[in-house]
Coordinates of C-alpha atoms in Angstrom, one line a residue:
Chain A
X93 CA -18.1 -22.5 96.0
X94 CA -16.2 -25.2 94.6
X95 CA -13.9 -25.4 91.5
X96 CA -16.8 -26.7 88.9
X97 CA -19.1 -23.5 90.0
X98 CA -16.3 -21.3 89.1
X99 CA -15.8 -22.8 86.3
X100 CA -19.3 -22.6 85.2
X101 CA -19.1 -18.9 85.9
X102 CA -16.7 -18.2 83.6
X103 CA -18.0 -19.9 80.9
X104 CA -21.0 -17.6 81.6
X105 CA -19.1 -15.0 81.4
X106 CA -17.2 -15.5 78.5
X107 CA -20.6 -16.5 76.6
X108 CA -21.9 -13.0 77.4
X109 CA -18.7 -11.3 76.1
X110 CA -19.3 -13.2 72.9
X111 CA -22.4 -11.9 72.6
X112 CA -21.5 -8.5 73.4
X113 CA -18.6 -8.3 70.6
X114 CA -20.8 -8.8 68.2
X115 CA -22.6 -5.7 68.7
X116 CA -19.2 -3.6 69.3
X117 CA -17.7 -5.3 66.1
X118 CA -20.8 -3.6 64.3
X119 CA -20.5 -0.4 65.7
X120 CA -16.8 -0.5 65.2
X121 CA -17.6 -1.2 61.6
X122 CA -20.5 0.8 61.0
X123 CA -17.4 3.6 62.6
X124 CA -15.1 3.1 60.1
X125 CA -17.7 2.7 57.4
X126 CA -18.3 6.6 58.5
X127 CA -14.9 7.9 58.7
X128 CA -13.9 6.4 55.6
X129 CA -17.1 7.9 53.7
X130 CA -16.3 11.3 55.1
X131 CA -12.7 11.4 54.6
X132 CA -13.6 10.8 50.6
X133 CA -16.1 13.5 51.0
X134 CA -14.1 16.5 50.0
X135 CA -15.3 18.8 52.3
X136 CA -14.2 17.1 55.2
X137 CA -10.8 16.0 53.8
X138 CA -10.2 19.7 52.8
X139 CA -10.4 20.9 56.2
X140 CA -8.0 18.3 57.9
X141 CA -5.4 19.2 54.8
X142 CA -6.2 22.9 55.6
X143 CA -5.7 22.1 58.6
X144 CA -2.0 21.0 58.3
X145 CA -1.4 23.2 56.0
X146 CA -1.8 26.1 57.9
X147 CA 0.1 24.5 60.8
X148 CA 2.9 24.0 58.8
X149 CA 3.0 27.7 57.2
X150 CA 3.5 28.8 60.9
X151 CA 6.3 26.2 61.2
X152 CA 8.0 27.6 58.3
X153 CA 7.5 31.2 59.3
X154 CA 9.2 30.4 62.9
X155 CA 12.2 28.3 61.6
X156 CA 12.7 30.5 58.5
X157 CA 13.0 33.8 60.9
X158 CA 15.7 32.1 62.5
X159 CA 17.8 31.5 59.7
X160 CA 20.8 33.8 60.1
X161 CA 20.8 35.8 57.0
X162 CA 24.6 35.2 55.8
X163 CA 23.0 31.5 55.0
X164 CA 19.6 32.9 53.0
X165 CA 21.5 31.7 49.7
X166 CA 21.7 28.0 51.0
X167 CA 18.5 28.5 52.4
X168 CA 17.2 29.2 48.9
X169 CA 18.8 26.3 47.4
X170 CA 17.9 23.7 50.2
X171 CA 14.2 24.9 49.8
X172 CA 14.4 25.1 46.3
X173 CA 15.4 21.2 46.6
X174 CA 13.1 20.0 48.7
X175 CA 10.0 21.7 46.9
X176 CA 11.0 19.1 44.6
X177 CA 9.4 16.8 46.8
X178 CA 6.7 17.2 44.3
X179 CA 8.4 14.0 42.5
X180 CA 6.3 12.4 45.0
X181 CA 3.3 13.0 42.6
X182 CA 5.4 12.5 39.5
X183 CA 6.6 9.1 41.0
X184 CA 2.5 7.9 41.2
X185 CA 1.9 8.9 37.7
X186 CA 4.8 7.0 36.2
X187 CA 4.3 4.0 38.3
X188 CA 1.4 2.0 36.6
X189 CA 2.3 -0.6 33.8
X190 CA 1.5 0.5 30.4
X191 CA 1.5 3.8 28.6
X192 CA -1.0 6.6 28.1
X193 CA -0.4 10.5 28.5
X194 CA -0.6 10.5 32.5
X195 CA 2.5 8.5 32.1
X196 CA 4.5 10.2 29.7
X197 CA 3.7 13.3 31.9
X198 CA 4.8 11.5 35.1
X199 CA 8.0 10.7 33.2
X200 CA 9.0 14.0 32.5
X201 CA 8.1 15.5 35.8
X202 CA 10.7 12.7 37.6
X203 CA 13.3 14.2 34.9
X204 CA 12.6 17.8 35.8
X205 CA 12.5 16.9 39.6
X206 CA 15.4 15.1 39.8
X207 CA 17.6 17.9 38.1
X208 CA 16.3 19.7 40.8
X209 CA 16.9 17.8 44.0
X210 CA 20.4 16.3 42.8
X211 CA 21.2 19.8 41.8
X212 CA 19.5 21.8 44.4
X213 CA 21.4 19.5 47.5
X214 CA 24.8 19.2 45.5
X215 CA 24.8 23.0 45.3
X216 CA 23.8 23.6 48.9
X217 CA 26.3 21.2 49.9
X218 CA 29.0 23.2 48.0
X219 CA 28.1 26.5 49.4
X220 CA 27.9 25.0 53.1
X221 CA 31.3 23.8 52.9
X222 CA 32.7 27.0 52.2
X223 CA 31.8 28.3 55.5
X224 CA 34.2 28.2 58.0
X225 CA 35.8 29.6 61.3
X226 CA 38.8 30.9 61.7
X227 CA 41.6 28.8 61.8
Chain B
X195 CA 2.9 -1.3 52.8
X196 CA -0.2 -0.5 54.9
X197 CA -1.7 3.2 54.7
X198 CA -1.0 4.1 58.1
X199 CA 3.0 3.0 57.4
X200 CA 2.9 5.2 54.3
X201 CA 1.6 8.2 56.0
X202 CA 4.0 7.7 59.4
X203 CA 6.8 7.6 56.7
X204 CA 5.7 11.0 54.9
X205 CA 5.7 12.4 58.8
X206 CA 9.0 11.0 59.1
X207 CA 10.3 12.9 55.9
X208 CA 8.3 16.2 56.7
X209 CA 10.1 16.2 60.0
X210 CA 13.4 15.9 58.1
X211 CA 12.8 18.6 56.3
X212 CA 11.7 20.9 59.0
X213 CA 15.2 20.1 60.4
X214 CA 17.2 21.0 57.3
X215 CA 15.6 24.3 57.4
X216 CA 16.4 24.2 61.2
X217 CA 19.7 23.6 60.5
X218 CA 20.7 26.8 58.6
X219 CA 20.4 28.8 61.9
X220 CA 24.1 28.5 62.1
X221 CA 26.9 27.6 59.8
X222 CA 28.1 25.0 62.2
X223 CA 24.4 23.1 61.8
X224 CA 23.8 23.7 58.3
X225 CA 25.7 20.4 57.2
X226 CA 23.7 18.5 59.4
X227 CA 20.8 20.1 58.2
X228 CA 21.5 19.5 54.7
X229 CA 21.9 15.7 55.4
X230 CA 18.5 15.7 57.0
X231 CA 16.9 17.4 53.7
X232 CA 18.5 14.3 51.6
X233 CA 17.2 12.2 54.2
X234 CA 13.9 13.5 54.0
X235 CA 13.6 13.6 50.2
X236 CA 15.0 9.6 50.4
X237 CA 12.2 8.4 52.6
X238 CA 9.9 10.3 50.5
X239 CA 10.9 9.0 47.4
X240 CA 11.0 5.1 48.5
X241 CA 7.8 5.4 50.4
X242 CA 6.4 6.3 47.5
X243 CA 7.9 3.6 45.5
X244 CA 6.6 1.3 48.0
X245 CA 2.7 2.3 47.0
X246 CA 0.7 -0.3 45.4
X247 CA 0.0 1.3 42.1
X248 CA 3.8 1.9 41.7
X249 CA 4.7 -1.3 40.1
X250 CA 6.6 0.2 36.6
X251 CA 10.2 1.1 37.5
X252 CA 11.8 1.1 34.2
X253 CA 10.9 4.8 33.0
X254 CA 10.9 5.8 36.7
X255 CA 14.8 4.8 36.8
X256 CA 15.5 6.2 33.5
X257 CA 14.0 9.4 34.4
X258 CA 15.8 10.0 38.1
X259 CA 19.3 9.0 35.8
X260 CA 18.7 11.6 33.3
X261 CA 17.8 14.4 35.7
X262 CA 20.1 13.5 38.3
X263 CA 23.2 13.3 36.0
X264 CA 22.3 16.7 34.7
X265 CA 21.4 18.0 38.1
X266 CA 24.5 16.7 39.5
X267 CA 26.8 18.2 36.2
X268 CA 25.3 21.4 36.8
X269 CA 25.7 21.7 40.3
X270 CA 29.1 21.2 40.4
X271 CA 30.3 22.9 37.3
X272 CA 28.7 26.3 38.3
X273 CA 30.5 29.4 39.6
X274 CA 29.1 30.7 42.7
X275 CA 28.7 34.2 41.4
X276 CA 26.3 32.4 38.8
X277 CA 23.9 31.2 41.7
X278 CA 21.0 33.7 41.3
X279 CA 20.2 32.4 38.0
X280 CA 21.0 29.0 38.9
X281 CA 18.7 29.2 41.5
X282 CA 15.6 31.1 39.1
X283 CA 16.3 28.3 36.7
X284 CA 15.9 25.4 39.3
X285 CA 12.7 27.4 40.5
X286 CA 11.4 26.9 37.0
X287 CA 11.7 23.4 37.0
X288 CA 9.7 22.6 40.0
X289 CA 6.8 25.1 38.3
X290 CA 7.1 23.1 35.3
X291 CA 6.8 19.4 37.1
X292 CA 3.8 20.9 38.9
X293 CA 2.4 21.4 35.9
X294 CA 2.8 18.1 34.4
X295 CA 2.0 16.2 37.9
X296 CA -1.4 18.3 37.6
X297 CA -2.0 17.0 33.7
X298 CA -1.0 13.3 35.1
X299 CA -3.7 13.9 37.8
X300 CA -6.0 14.9 35.4
X301 CA -5.8 12.4 32.8
X302 CA -5.6 9.6 35.3
X303 CA -7.0 10.5 38.4
X304 CA -7.6 6.8 39.4
X305 CA -4.2 6.7 40.1
X306 CA -4.4 9.3 43.1
X307 CA -7.9 8.3 43.9
X308 CA -9.4 11.5 43.2
X309 CA -12.3 10.2 40.8
X310 CA -12.4 8.9 37.2
X311 CA -11.3 10.2 34.2
X312 CA -14.8 12.7 33.4
X313 CA -15.9 12.6 36.9
X314 CA -13.1 14.2 38.9
X315 CA -14.5 15.1 42.3
X316 CA -15.3 19.2 41.9
X317 CA -12.8 20.1 45.0
X318 CA -9.9 18.5 43.2
X319 CA -10.5 20.1 40.1
X320 CA -10.2 23.4 41.9
X321 CA -7.3 22.5 43.6
X322 CA -5.8 21.0 40.8
X323 CA -6.3 24.1 39.0
X324 CA -4.7 26.3 41.2
X325 CA -1.7 24.1 41.5
X326 CA -1.4 24.4 37.5
X327 CA -1.9 27.8 37.4
X328 CA 1.1 28.9 40.3
X329 CA 3.3 26.2 38.6
X330 CA 2.8 27.8 35.1
X331 CA 3.4 31.0 36.4
X332 CA 6.4 30.2 38.3
X333 CA 7.9 28.5 35.1
X334 CA 7.8 31.4 32.6
X335 CA 8.3 33.8 35.4
X336 CA 11.8 31.9 36.5
X337 CA 12.6 31.8 33.4
X338 CA 12.2 35.8 32.6
X339 CA 14.1 35.8 35.8
X340 CA 16.8 33.6 34.5
X341 CA 17.0 35.4 31.5
X342 CA 17.5 38.8 32.9
X343 CA 20.4 37.4 35.7
X344 CA 22.1 35.7 32.9
X345 CA 22.0 39.0 30.9
X346 CA 19.9 37.2 27.8
X347 CA 16.8 39.4 28.4
X348 CA 17.7 42.9 29.6
X349 CA 17.6 43.8 33.1
X350 CA 15.9 47.3 32.1
X351 CA 12.2 46.9 33.3
X352 CA 10.2 46.6 30.5
X353 CA 6.8 48.5 30.7
X354 CA 3.9 49.5 28.4
X355 CA 0.7 51.5 28.6
X356 CA -2.2 49.3 30.0
X357 CA 0.4 46.5 31.8
X358 CA -1.3 46.4 34.8
X359 CA -4.9 46.4 33.2
X360 CA -3.9 43.6 31.0
X361 CA -2.6 41.3 33.8
X362 CA -5.9 42.1 35.9
X363 CA -7.9 41.1 32.9
X364 CA -5.8 37.8 32.5
X365 CA -6.2 37.0 36.3
X366 CA -9.9 37.5 35.9
X367 CA -9.9 35.4 33.0
X368 CA -7.9 32.7 34.8
X369 CA -10.3 32.8 37.6
X370 CA -13.1 32.4 34.8
X371 CA -11.8 29.5 33.3
X372 CA -11.0 28.0 36.6
X373 CA -14.7 27.8 37.5
X374 CA -15.4 26.4 33.8
X375 CA -13.1 23.7 34.4
X376 CA -14.7 22.9 38.1
X377 CA -17.7 22.7 36.5
X378 CA -17.3 20.8 33.2
X379 CA -14.1 19.1 33.6
X380 CA -13.1 20.2 30.0
X381 CA -9.8 19.2 28.7
X382 CA -10.2 22.7 26.9
X383 CA -10.4 24.7 30.0
X384 CA -7.4 22.8 31.8
X385 CA -4.7 23.6 28.9
X386 CA -6.5 27.2 28.7
X387 CA -5.5 27.7 32.5
X388 CA -1.8 26.6 31.4
X389 CA -1.6 28.8 28.6
X390 CA -3.1 31.8 30.7
X391 CA -1.0 31.4 33.6
X392 CA 2.6 30.7 31.2
X393 CA 1.4 34.3 29.9
X394 CA 0.9 36.1 33.3
X395 CA 4.1 34.6 34.4
X396 CA 6.0 36.2 31.6
X397 CA 3.9 39.7 32.0
X398 CA 4.5 39.6 36.1
X399 CA 8.3 39.6 35.7
X400 CA 8.7 41.7 32.7
X401 CA 8.4 45.0 34.5
X402 CA 10.8 44.2 37.0
X403 CA 14.2 45.9 37.0
X404 CA 17.5 44.3 37.9
X405 CA 17.6 46.1 41.4
X406 CA 15.0 44.3 42.1
X407 CA 16.1 41.0 41.3
X408 CA 17.0 40.0 45.1
X409 CA 12.9 40.4 45.6
X410 CA 11.7 38.4 42.5
X411 CA 14.2 35.6 43.2
X412 CA 13.0 35.1 46.6
X413 CA 9.6 35.8 45.7
X414 CA 9.8 32.8 42.6
X415 CA 11.0 30.4 45.6
X416 CA 7.7 31.2 47.3
X417 CA 5.3 30.6 44.4
X418 CA 7.4 27.2 43.9
X419 CA 6.7 26.2 47.5
X420 CA 2.8 27.1 46.8
X421 CA 2.9 25.5 44.0
X422 CA 3.9 22.1 45.6
X423 CA 1.0 22.9 48.1
X424 CA -1.4 22.8 45.7
X425 CA -0.4 19.9 44.0
X426 CA -0.8 18.3 47.6
X427 CA -4.1 19.6 47.9
X428 CA -5.0 18.0 44.7
X429 CA -3.4 14.7 45.7
X430 CA -4.7 14.5 49.2
X431 CA -0.7 14.4 50.2
X432 CA 0.2 15.9 53.3
X433 CA 4.0 15.9 52.9
X434 CA 3.2 17.8 49.7
X435 CA 1.6 20.1 51.4
X436 CA 4.0 20.5 54.6
X437 CA 6.9 20.8 52.5
X438 CA 4.9 23.7 50.0
X439 CA 3.9 25.4 52.9
X440 CA 7.4 25.7 54.4
X441 CA 9.1 26.6 51.3
X442 CA 5.9 29.0 50.6
X443 CA 6.9 30.9 53.7
X444 CA 10.0 30.8 53.4
X445 CA 10.3 32.5 50.1
X446 CA 7.7 35.2 51.4
X447 CA 9.7 35.8 54.4
X448 CA 13.0 36.4 52.3
X449 CA 11.2 38.5 49.8
X450 CA 10.1 40.8 52.8
X451 CA 13.3 41.1 54.1
X452 CA 14.6 41.9 50.6
X453 CA 11.8 44.5 50.7
X454 CA 12.9 46.1 53.6
X455 CA 16.3 46.3 52.6
X456 CA 15.5 48.5 49.8
X457 CA 12.8 50.4 51.6
X458 CA 10.0 49.2 49.0
X459 CA 7.0 47.9 49.4
X460 CA 6.1 44.2 47.8
X461 CA 3.5 46.0 45.8
X462 CA 5.3 48.5 44.3
X463 CA 8.2 45.8 43.5
X464 CA 5.6 43.7 41.9
X465 CA 3.8 46.5 39.7
X466 CA 7.4 47.2 38.5
X467 CA 9.4 50.0 36.4
X468 CA 11.6 50.5 38.7
X469 CA 15.7 51.3 38.0
X470 CA 17.4 50.8 35.0
X471 CA 16.9 54.2 33.2
X472 CA 19.5 56.8 34.1
X473 CA 17.4 59.8 35.2
X474 CA 18.1 63.0 33.3
X475 CA 20.2 64.8 35.7
X476 CA 23.4 63.8 33.9
X477 CA 24.4 67.5 32.7
X478 CA 25.5 69.1 36.2
X479 CA 27.3 65.5 37.2
X480 CA 30.4 66.5 35.3
X481 CA 31.4 69.5 36.6
X482 CA 31.9 68.1 40.2
X483 CA 35.3 66.8 40.9
X484 CA 36.0 63.6 42.4
X485 CA 39.5 62.8 44.1
X486 CA 40.7 59.7 42.0
X487 CA 43.8 57.2 43.3
X488 CA 45.9 54.4 42.5
X489 CA 46.4 51.0 43.6
X490 CA 49.4 52.2 45.0
X491 CA 47.7 54.8 47.0
X492 CA 45.1 52.5 48.3
X493 CA 47.9 49.9 49.6
X494 CA 49.7 52.7 51.6
X495 CA 46.4 54.0 53.2
X496 CA 44.8 50.8 54.0
X497 CA 48.7 49.5 55.5
X498 CA 48.7 52.7 57.5
X499 CA 44.9 51.9 59.2
X500 CA 44.2 50.1 62.1
X501 CA 40.8 49.3 61.2
X502 CA 39.4 48.8 57.5
X503 CA 35.7 47.7 56.7
X504 CA 35.9 46.3 53.2
X505 CA 31.8 46.8 51.7
X506 CA 31.3 44.3 48.8
X507 CA 28.6 44.3 46.5
X508 CA 27.1 42.9 43.0
X509 CA 30.1 44.3 41.2
X510 CA 32.4 42.2 43.0
X511 CA 30.5 39.3 41.9
X512 CA 30.4 40.5 38.1
X513 CA 34.1 41.1 38.2
X514 CA 34.7 37.9 40.2
X515 CA 36.7 39.7 42.4
X516 CA 36.1 37.8 45.6
X517 CA 39.6 35.8 45.6
X518 CA 42.0 38.8 44.8
X519 CA 40.0 40.8 47.6
X520 CA 40.4 38.0 50.4
X521 CA 43.9 38.1 49.6
X522 CA 44.1 41.7 50.0
X523 CA 42.4 41.5 53.2
X524 CA 45.0 38.6 54.4
X525 CA 47.7 40.4 53.4
X526 CA 46.3 43.5 55.5
X527 CA 45.5 41.0 58.7
X528 CA 49.3 39.8 58.6
X529 CA 50.1 43.6 58.7
X530 CA 48.1 44.0 62.1
X531 CA 45.2 45.3 60.2
X532 CA 41.6 44.4 61.6
X533 CA 39.9 43.9 58.5
X534 CA 35.9 42.9 58.7
X535 CA 33.4 43.0 55.8
X536 CA 29.9 44.6 56.0
X537 CA 27.0 43.0 54.4
X538 CA 24.2 45.2 53.3
X539 CA 20.8 42.9 52.9
X540 CA 20.5 43.4 49.1
X541 CA 24.0 43.1 48.0
X542 CA 24.2 40.9 45.4
X543 CA 21.4 39.7 43.0
X544 CA 20.0 37.1 45.7
X545 CA 19.6 37.0 49.6
X546 CA 23.0 35.8 51.1
X547 CA 24.9 36.1 47.8
X548 CA 27.6 38.2 49.0
X549 CA 28.3 35.4 52.3
X550 CA 28.5 33.2 49.9
X551 CA 31.1 34.5 47.8
X552 CA 33.1 35.8 50.4
X553 CA 32.8 32.1 52.0
X554 CA 34.1 30.6 48.6
X555 CA 37.0 32.8 49.2
X556 CA 37.9 31.4 52.6
X557 CA 36.9 34.5 54.5
X558 CA 35.9 33.4 58.3
X559 CA 32.5 34.0 58.9
X560 CA 33.1 35.6 62.0
X561 CA 34.4 38.4 59.8
X562 CA 31.3 39.1 58.0
X563 CA 28.6 41.0 59.7
X564 CA 25.4 42.5 58.7
X565 CA 24.1 45.8 58.5
X566 CA 22.7 45.8 61.9
X567 CA 25.7 44.3 63.8
X568 CA 28.1 47.0 61.8
X569 CA 26.7 50.2 61.3
X570 CA 27.6 51.7 64.4
X571 CA 31.5 50.8 64.1
X572 CA 32.2 52.9 60.8
X573 CA 32.4 56.0 62.8
X574 CA 35.2 54.6 64.5
X575 CA 36.6 53.1 61.4
X576 CA 40.0 54.6 59.8
X577 CA 39.2 53.1 56.4
X578 CA 36.5 51.9 54.1
X579 CA 37.0 49.6 51.2
X580 CA 33.7 50.1 48.7
X581 CA 33.9 47.3 46.1
X582 CA 31.3 47.1 43.5
X583 CA 28.8 48.6 45.8
X584 CA 26.7 52.1 45.1
X585 CA 23.1 52.4 46.2
X586 CA 23.4 50.4 49.5
X587 CA 26.2 52.9 50.8
X588 CA 24.3 56.2 49.6
X589 CA 24.1 58.4 52.2
X590 CA 21.5 60.6 50.0
X591 CA 19.3 57.8 51.3
X592 CA 18.8 59.1 54.7
X593 CA 19.0 62.9 53.8
X594 CA 17.6 63.6 50.4
X595 CA 14.0 63.3 50.4
X596 CA 13.6 63.7 46.9
X597 CA 15.9 60.6 46.1
X598 CA 14.4 57.8 44.7
X599 CA 16.1 55.8 47.2
X600 CA 14.8 58.0 49.9
X601 CA 14.6 55.8 53.3
X602 CA 16.4 52.9 52.2
X603 CA 18.2 51.6 55.1
X604 CA 22.4 52.0 53.9
X605 CA 25.7 51.5 55.4
X606 CA 27.2 54.6 57.4
X607 CA 30.3 54.6 55.2
X608 CA 30.7 58.1 54.9
X609 CA 31.2 58.3 58.5
X610 CA 34.5 56.9 58.5
X611 CA 37.9 58.5 58.3
X612 CA 38.4 57.7 54.9
X613 CA 36.5 55.8 52.0
X614 CA 38.2 54.2 49.2
X615 CA 35.6 53.2 46.5
X616 CA 36.4 50.9 43.5
X617 CA 34.2 51.6 40.3
X618 CA 34.8 50.9 36.6
X619 CA 33.2 54.5 35.9
X620 CA 31.3 57.3 37.5
X621 CA 27.9 55.6 35.9
X622 CA 24.9 55.5 38.7
X623 CA 24.0 52.6 40.3
X624 CA 21.0 50.3 39.5
X625 CA 18.7 52.5 41.2
X626 CA 19.7 55.7 39.0
X627 CA 20.5 57.7 41.4
X628 CA 23.8 60.0 42.1
X629 CA 25.9 59.2 45.0
X630 CA 26.9 62.2 47.0
X631 CA 29.8 59.9 48.4
X632 CA 32.0 59.8 45.8
X633 CA 32.4 63.3 45.8
X634 CA 33.1 63.8 49.5
X635 CA 36.5 65.2 50.0
X636 CA 37.1 62.2 52.4
X637 CA 36.7 59.5 49.4
X638 CA 39.0 58.2 47.2
X639 CA 38.3 56.9 43.8
X640 CA 39.8 53.7 42.6
X641 CA 38.5 53.7 38.9
X642 CA 39.2 49.9 37.1
X643 CA 37.9 46.6 37.2
X644 CA 37.2 45.3 40.8
X645 CA 39.3 42.3 40.4
X646 CA 42.3 44.0 38.6
X647 CA 42.3 46.6 40.9
X648 CA 42.7 44.4 44.1
X649 CA 45.4 42.0 42.3
X650 CA 47.6 45.6 41.9
X651 CA 46.9 46.4 45.5
X652 CA 48.2 43.0 46.6
X653 CA 51.3 43.6 44.5
X654 CA 52.0 47.0 46.2
X655 CA 51.5 45.4 49.8
X656 CA 53.7 42.4 48.6
X657 CA 56.3 45.4 47.7
X658 CA 55.9 46.9 50.6
X659 CA 57.1 44.1 52.7
X660 CA 60.5 44.1 52.0

């Protein structure tokens, strides 16, 4: 076998690969189309989100039972602060240019959630700073 | 920013929030937990600001500045005794912002990718109405709870005939309107859901009395989480769903712990009507003799003892007596007395309320023990100092089957050699039940304001040092 025949073979393989690539790309495109359409279809999307929800409830259950009763007040303050992550929805509403009802609602929700975020974390910090060991 | 990067950052933020709650398993790790919480929030906010749809920042910055300034000012000034009402007020804001976010999604569904105005996906409409309903119930419910805790609204349960029937009808009506909205996407239906839920929030909380407030505050904590999760479903946002589920289950567990601490079922707390009214059997109370003492007597008894357990209750919080109490305990410790604190799960008006107040007064947390940890030690304790607690130390809960609080776990205060009880008057506790502890011959009553009494005892203790 000489060098040229090897090169020829390599060329042929490359060509074949190229031909193969086209149907694979098609399949990939089709798959992603299907995935896209199914994830925008409410049914599957809901099951997916509901899975996350149920797992998060379980995480919450085990994590919160491990919280020491002495820190139940800070627990309430911090859960209150983090539930204001609802600000995410408010930011999306307040984000677009121009004025409409949705933007005004978003703006009000940003204010309300901010009160909670700043207030909640600061009050938690104040409480936690007080808990100290024996000197 | 690509969609997968956004999703990854939201995941990171969710993990931070889980770590924040995990940190609270001990006071040592708790401060790091709070840092995790703040980091999670910062990541969530900036990730959202980098979304392609968010292009106008003026109002957002203004909103955060206004809200942030108000929140900071309140949080820095609030007295620790007023924590329960502060938390209730904050819950109401989460509820109200959930309503506004749902409203924004209803009027501009394009921004959230859930359809077009007039053509929103049915599933999204249902999720939206559930988020709205829970949010609105949380809002007005928390405001009523705030009013009761702050003393603006009477802490007495407000009960009227057919109350539960009215609530039931409103609930059914709410479900019907949600179906209407899902089928028709009518603006009228959306606002009707808001109005009915606001009304329901008020009606659910008004019949619940002051003593049940720890359950109510925890329950509203839980609701605010479920509202966030509902909005998360509407917006198909996993971060909101995860956080909502965490907060929701946290509040539910706290409600459960509080109910267990009072031996009451969650249903009976929700149905309300408990506490506030003093029962009619006050006639024969006058004849019974109580042993009264003064601050100097209390100081003498305690400094002679080798072990003292202090049992604080809501009365200590009302009188703001925690600092004078801690000073008293410090003086006793200096005199070689072993002083510890016993905390009943439902002492105060929110879970863990007493622990925070004692921490504020610089009491080391190792000396503050829970009911299960310390209840066996009362029998070997010389003096118990009950300050502002009543139902949580009532031995009738163990013996008197006819008592309204029968079966409730109580601190075994009566097992100690001597019990000192600081109380304003002989009025009964929130459950409206007589407390045989006060009439025991091992008990000495110290009538007066809790703070004044502690200060007087401190003076006596200092006087006897020389």
